[in-house]
Amino acid sequence: MMKALVYEGAYKMSLREVPIPVPAENDVLVRVRSVGICGSDVHGFRGTTGRRKPPIIMGHEFSGVVEAVGGGVKSWKPGDRVVCNPLLTCGVCEGCSSGFPNICQDRHCLGVDLNGAYAEFVNVHERMVYRLPDSMTFDQGSLVEPLAVAMRAANQTDFLLSDTVAIIGCGTIGLLTMLAVRMKGAGEIIMIDTNDHRLAFAKKLGADHALNSQSADAVEAVRKLSGGKGVSAAIEAVGISATANLSLLIAKNGARVTWIGNSQPEITVNMQQIVTRELKVAGTYGFAGEFAAALDAIRLGRIDPLQLIEKETNLAEAAELIGDLANGASNFVKVIVKF
Ligand SMILES: [Zn+2]
Ligand SMILES: [Zn+2]
C-alpha cells in the first residue's frame, strides 16, 4: 500500500492508503520525489472546471526514481532518476503525426484523467519518461513541465530581439513565460497583474516594469512605456474577458497577441481591435517538443525555475494547503510537495 492524496469532490481531498500501482508491460513505476502544485489542480479542487472527475489522484509536475519496470521496458531500470511528461498521447492521430501531440485527439494526462503524482508512487508509460541529468535536482525536475508550457507560449510569440513584450498574469505560467521570452531575446518586459505580491515577485525575477491593472490604467501605462505605440507582443496568461481585451488594447498595430489563459470557454472581446489593427491572435496549449527543450534550458542554467518556489510542503499537509490556495487564504506562487 502507499499514501496518496485522493480528490473526492469539490473542496474534498484526503490522504488515503491505496494499492501501489502494478506496472503493465510497457510501464515504469516511479517513486515520486518532488511534485509541484499547479494552478490547474487548485482550479480542479474547486470542482468547477469538470476536467478532474473524482476519485482521482492529481499531480502532473513531478520527478522521481524508477522503482520497477514492466517486462517490455528495455531503456529504464530501478534506480534511474527521471522526470515525466504527464501527457499520454495516441501517437497516430493527425495531431500526433504532424508534430502537435499537445492537440492529440486521444490525449490523457496524469493527474487529470489518469492517477497522478500526489502519491508515493505513480505508474507511467515508458514513452513519458525522460532522464533527469545528475546535475539537476528533483525540484528542478518537477518544474520542467510548467516551464515547457511557458516555452511553448514563447515559441508561439513572434518578436524581434529587444522588442518590448508585455505579459498579463503573474502566476507560475506567466512568470515562467517571462523567463522564457527573456531567454528568447525580449527587450523591456512589462508584467501586469492585480496582485501586488505577485507583481513584486515578478520584479524580483527581473521584470523591467510591474503594473497593477486594478490601481492604474494599464493601457495608458503600457502606451507610455512603449513610445505611445503599444507593445510588439502581448501574452495573456489569465483567461478571462477583461485580460483578453487588455492584451488587445496594449498591442501595437499588427502585433502578435498570444493567449495561454484557459479559465472559461467563452469570453467577450472587442473584435474590431483585432480586425482593424491587424492583430495576430494565437492560442498556445501545453507543449510539444518544448518538454525536452525545457529540461535542457534548466540543465544549461539558461533558466532557473527554482526562484519561483515560495513554499515547500509534504503529502500530509498538501491537501490543506491546496484548500488554502483555492479559497484565497494562501497566495504562494509555486508550492512544491517533497517526499
Ligand atoms: Zn500544470
Ligand atoms: Zn494522437
XYZ file of C-alpha atoms and ligand atoms in Angstrom:
341
model
C 0.000 0.000 0.000
C 1.041 3.617 -0.441
C -0.068 7.023 0.739
C -1.917 9.152 -1.819
C -3.983 12.328 -1.844
C -7.322 11.379 -3.343
C -9.585 14.093 -4.750
C -13.117 13.091 -3.765
C -15.195 16.044 -4.968
C -15.340 19.849 -4.736
C -13.157 21.061 -1.845
C -12.581 17.451 -0.694
C -9.205 15.769 -0.821
C -7.888 13.291 1.715
C -4.755 11.327 2.462
C -5.532 7.634 1.980
C -3.803 4.279 1.850
C -4.270 2.884 -1.663
C -2.673 -0.050 -3.501
C 0.686 0.620 -5.192
C 0.050 0.509 -8.978
C 1.460 -2.518 -10.803
C 3.390 -1.616 -13.972
C 1.972 -3.180 -17.139
C 4.221 -4.487 -19.978
C 5.429 -1.025 -21.119
C 5.014 0.878 -17.860
C 7.523 2.340 -15.459
C 6.668 2.652 -11.750
C 8.180 5.865 -10.392
C 8.778 6.667 -6.723
C 7.855 10.360 -6.546
C 10.455 12.675 -5.014
C 9.103 16.111 -5.873
C 5.765 17.266 -7.304
C 4.566 20.804 -7.986
C 1.107 22.074 -7.110
C -0.275 23.532 -10.335
C -2.837 26.317 -10.595
C -4.971 23.913 -12.626
C -5.033 21.500 -9.654
C -6.256 24.343 -7.462
C -8.964 25.166 -10.036
C -9.806 21.462 -10.285
C -10.081 21.226 -6.484
C -12.904 23.784 -6.595
C -14.816 21.321 -8.790
C -15.931 23.917 -11.332
C -13.875 23.002 -14.402
C -15.172 19.423 -14.699
C -11.930 18.013 -16.135
C -10.865 16.115 -12.998
C -13.514 13.525 -12.203
C -13.364 12.147 -8.638
C -11.962 9.920 -7.350
C -8.604 10.879 -8.874
C -5.054 11.445 -7.613
C -3.938 14.802 -9.027
C -0.342 15.945 -9.617
C 1.303 16.183 -13.044
C 4.544 18.151 -12.465
C 6.922 15.639 -10.961
C 10.233 13.819 -10.844
C 11.433 10.739 -9.036
C 13.296 7.455 -9.177
C 12.355 4.312 -11.105
C 11.125 1.675 -8.648
C 10.115 -1.128 -11.031
C 9.502 -1.666 -14.754
C 7.170 -3.817 -16.858
C 8.519 -6.838 -18.766
C 8.735 -4.996 -22.094
C 10.730 -1.999 -20.841
C 14.348 -2.019 -22.055
C 15.509 1.576 -21.548
C 14.838 2.020 -17.834
C 15.872 0.202 -14.684
C 15.243 0.602 -10.954
C 17.277 3.469 -9.521
C 17.204 5.678 -12.638
C 16.451 9.335 -11.860
C 13.634 10.504 -14.095
C 11.251 13.307 -14.945
C 7.951 12.514 -16.649
C 5.923 14.178 -19.355
C 2.394 13.796 -17.953
C 0.794 13.605 -21.411
C -0.104 10.183 -22.751
C -0.847 10.635 -26.440
C -2.036 8.144 -29.072
C 0.957 8.656 -31.382
C -1.048 8.105 -34.572
C -3.756 10.790 -34.941
C -3.460 13.838 -37.220
C -2.160 15.988 -34.320
C 0.423 13.427 -33.172
C 1.709 12.635 -36.658
C 2.073 16.309 -37.626
C 4.153 17.281 -34.612
C 1.330 18.548 -32.398
C 0.957 15.877 -29.690
C -0.426 18.633 -27.450
C -3.610 18.619 -29.520
C -3.842 14.817 -29.815
C -7.445 13.675 -30.252
C -6.977 10.846 -27.759
C -4.985 12.613 -25.117
C -4.755 11.639 -21.479
C -2.963 13.438 -18.711
C -1.622 12.160 -15.418
C -3.331 13.864 -12.526
C -6.262 14.903 -14.723
C -7.842 11.722 -16.082
C -5.149 9.224 -15.012
C -3.891 8.901 -11.438
C -1.036 11.345 -10.866
C 1.812 12.120 -8.525
C 0.283 13.342 -5.255
C 1.237 9.850 -4.124
C 4.311 7.886 -3.116
C 4.296 6.057 -6.469
C 2.936 6.750 -9.935
C 2.730 4.475 -12.943
C 3.638 5.933 -16.362
C 4.076 4.616 -19.902
C 7.779 4.348 -20.829
C 7.219 6.892 -23.648
C 6.554 9.540 -20.986
C 9.889 9.119 -19.183
C 12.949 11.383 -19.592
C 16.298 11.032 -17.831
C 16.910 13.598 -15.107
C 20.553 14.689 -15.519
C 22.740 14.098 -12.440
C 23.411 17.818 -12.279
C 19.709 18.578 -11.782
C 17.760 18.310 -8.534
C 14.372 16.619 -8.226
C 12.780 20.021 -7.604
C 14.229 21.312 -10.864
C 12.808 18.181 -12.496
C 9.316 18.890 -11.238
C 9.473 22.367 -12.785
C 10.215 21.091 -16.302
C 6.505 20.643 -17.150
C 5.298 24.180 -16.345
C 8.445 25.601 -17.987
C 7.618 23.600 -21.133
C 4.180 25.258 -21.224
C 5.824 28.678 -20.868
C 8.436 27.933 -23.536
C 5.731 26.902 -25.997
C 3.989 30.233 -25.339
C 7.290 31.994 -26.074
C 7.786 29.907 -29.233
C 4.292 30.823 -30.434
C 5.018 34.536 -29.967
C 6.995 36.194 -32.754
C 9.032 39.242 -31.853
C 12.417 40.662 -32.762
C 15.435 40.899 -30.474
C 14.969 43.675 -27.911
C 11.275 44.201 -28.742
C 9.095 45.175 -25.791
C 6.886 42.341 -24.580
C 4.009 42.524 -22.083
C 2.662 39.573 -20.125
C -0.680 39.694 -18.313
C -0.846 37.361 -15.315
C 1.944 36.763 -12.795
C 1.093 33.199 -11.791
C 3.616 30.414 -12.305
C 2.997 30.218 -16.061
C 3.087 33.993 -16.592
C 6.333 34.295 -14.615
C 7.991 31.332 -16.351
C 6.889 32.820 -19.683
C 8.685 35.995 -18.645
C 11.894 33.989 -18.134
C 11.330 32.234 -21.481
C 10.792 35.410 -23.540
C 13.840 36.926 -21.887
C 15.865 33.883 -22.984
C 14.411 34.347 -26.475
C 15.737 37.913 -26.603
C 12.952 40.233 -25.490
C 13.859 43.825 -24.648
C 11.849 45.516 -21.928
C 9.367 43.183 -20.263
C 6.196 44.610 -18.750
C 4.349 42.366 -16.275
C 0.706 43.076 -15.401
C -1.423 41.623 -12.594
C -3.914 42.761 -9.948
C -1.965 41.272 -7.041
C 0.851 43.339 -5.549
C 2.588 40.329 -4.001
C 2.888 38.650 -7.379
C 3.952 41.885 -9.067
C 6.726 42.292 -6.501
C 7.727 38.699 -7.236
C 7.870 39.497 -10.965
C 10.147 42.455 -10.229
C 12.397 40.230 -8.138
C 12.648 37.814 -11.085
C 13.753 40.632 -13.359
C 10.648 42.282 -14.820
C 11.509 45.765 -16.066
C 8.057 47.070 -15.152
C 5.319 45.632 -12.974
C 1.878 47.240 -13.370
C -1.172 46.752 -11.175
C -4.098 46.966 -13.624
C -6.570 47.487 -10.790
C -4.975 50.565 -9.304
C -3.966 52.266 -12.561
C -4.949 52.456 -16.228
C -2.753 49.676 -17.626
C -3.428 50.619 -21.266
C -2.213 54.157 -20.730
C 0.765 52.992 -18.662
C 1.865 50.495 -21.346
C 1.485 53.129 -24.086
C 3.661 55.475 -22.077
C 6.310 52.768 -21.662
C 6.275 51.858 -25.353
C 6.644 55.237 -27.001
C 2.881 55.663 -27.442
C 2.578 52.697 -29.828
C 1.860 49.666 -27.657
C 3.979 46.534 -27.329
C 5.314 44.313 -30.121
C 3.955 41.213 -28.416
C 1.340 40.767 -25.702
C 0.843 37.470 -23.882
C -2.292 36.699 -21.883
C -1.931 34.152 -19.053
C -5.209 34.554 -17.163
C -8.094 33.599 -19.456
C -10.989 35.976 -18.752
C -12.665 38.723 -20.837
C -11.028 41.655 -19.056
C -7.473 40.410 -19.545
C -8.076 39.147 -23.091
C -9.326 42.632 -24.021
C -6.395 44.208 -22.225
C -3.997 42.050 -24.291
C -5.535 43.513 -27.473
C -5.531 47.112 -26.250
C -1.847 47.151 -25.234
C -0.616 45.592 -28.509
C 0.674 47.877 -31.229
C -0.821 47.688 -34.727
C -0.021 44.368 -36.393
C 1.401 42.917 -33.176
C 1.329 39.324 -32.065
C -1.062 38.522 -29.218
C -0.724 35.066 -27.630
C -3.359 33.582 -25.347
C -2.359 30.919 -22.796
C -5.158 31.596 -20.283
C -7.787 28.869 -20.250
C -10.160 29.644 -17.400
C -13.518 29.613 -19.171
C -14.823 28.511 -22.588
C -16.431 31.802 -23.676
C -15.305 35.385 -23.309
C -16.319 38.675 -24.904
C -13.671 40.644 -26.793
C -13.644 43.729 -28.991
C -13.295 42.084 -32.392
C -12.685 45.395 -34.166
C -9.438 45.760 -32.235
C -8.210 42.590 -33.956
C -9.646 43.285 -37.427
C -8.966 46.975 -37.893
C -5.471 46.876 -36.389
C -4.486 43.562 -37.987
C -3.540 41.955 -34.677
C -2.366 38.356 -34.891
C -4.024 36.430 -32.095
C -2.712 32.915 -31.490
C -3.528 30.253 -28.951
C -0.896 28.159 -27.209
C -1.696 24.910 -25.449
C 0.508 22.596 -23.430
C 3.738 21.771 -25.237
C 5.200 19.573 -27.946
C 8.997 19.456 -28.333
C 9.282 22.019 -25.552
C 9.418 19.363 -22.818
C 12.918 18.244 -23.813
C 13.863 21.867 -24.533
C 12.777 22.942 -21.033
C 14.850 20.155 -19.497
C 17.843 21.471 -21.474
C 17.192 25.101 -20.546
C 17.359 24.194 -16.851
C 20.329 21.840 -17.265
C 22.289 24.518 -19.114
C 21.438 27.148 -16.500
C 19.647 29.386 -19.012
C 16.575 29.472 -16.788
C 16.419 28.930 -13.028
C 12.829 27.982 -12.213
C 13.675 27.263 -8.550
C 13.308 31.010 -7.992
C 9.546 30.568 -8.253
C 9.254 28.202 -5.305
C 7.784 30.098 -2.367
C 6.756 27.169 -0.214
C 7.716 23.547 0.340
C 5.358 21.085 1.950
C 4.766 17.343 2.336
C 1.998 14.994 1.260
C 0.308 15.034 4.687
C -0.051 18.823 4.656
C -0.640 19.340 0.935
C -4.447 18.901 0.944
C -4.928 21.689 3.472
C -2.574 23.930 1.519
C -4.427 23.275 -1.762
C -7.613 24.227 0.108
C -5.991 27.464 1.284
C -4.831 28.255 -2.258
C -8.338 27.508 -3.581
C -10.132 29.811 -1.131
C -7.517 32.549 -1.305
C -6.142 32.110 2.236
C -2.700 31.419 0.707
C -1.072 33.222 -2.139
C 2.177 31.346 -2.787
C 3.480 31.475 -6.362
C 4.835 27.928 -6.563
C 4.409 25.200 -3.976
C 6.436 22.003 -4.138
C 5.457 18.794 -2.340
C 8.569 16.891 -1.249
C 8.899 13.293 -0.125
Zn 0.497 22.261 -14.516
Zn -2.765 11.473 -31.046
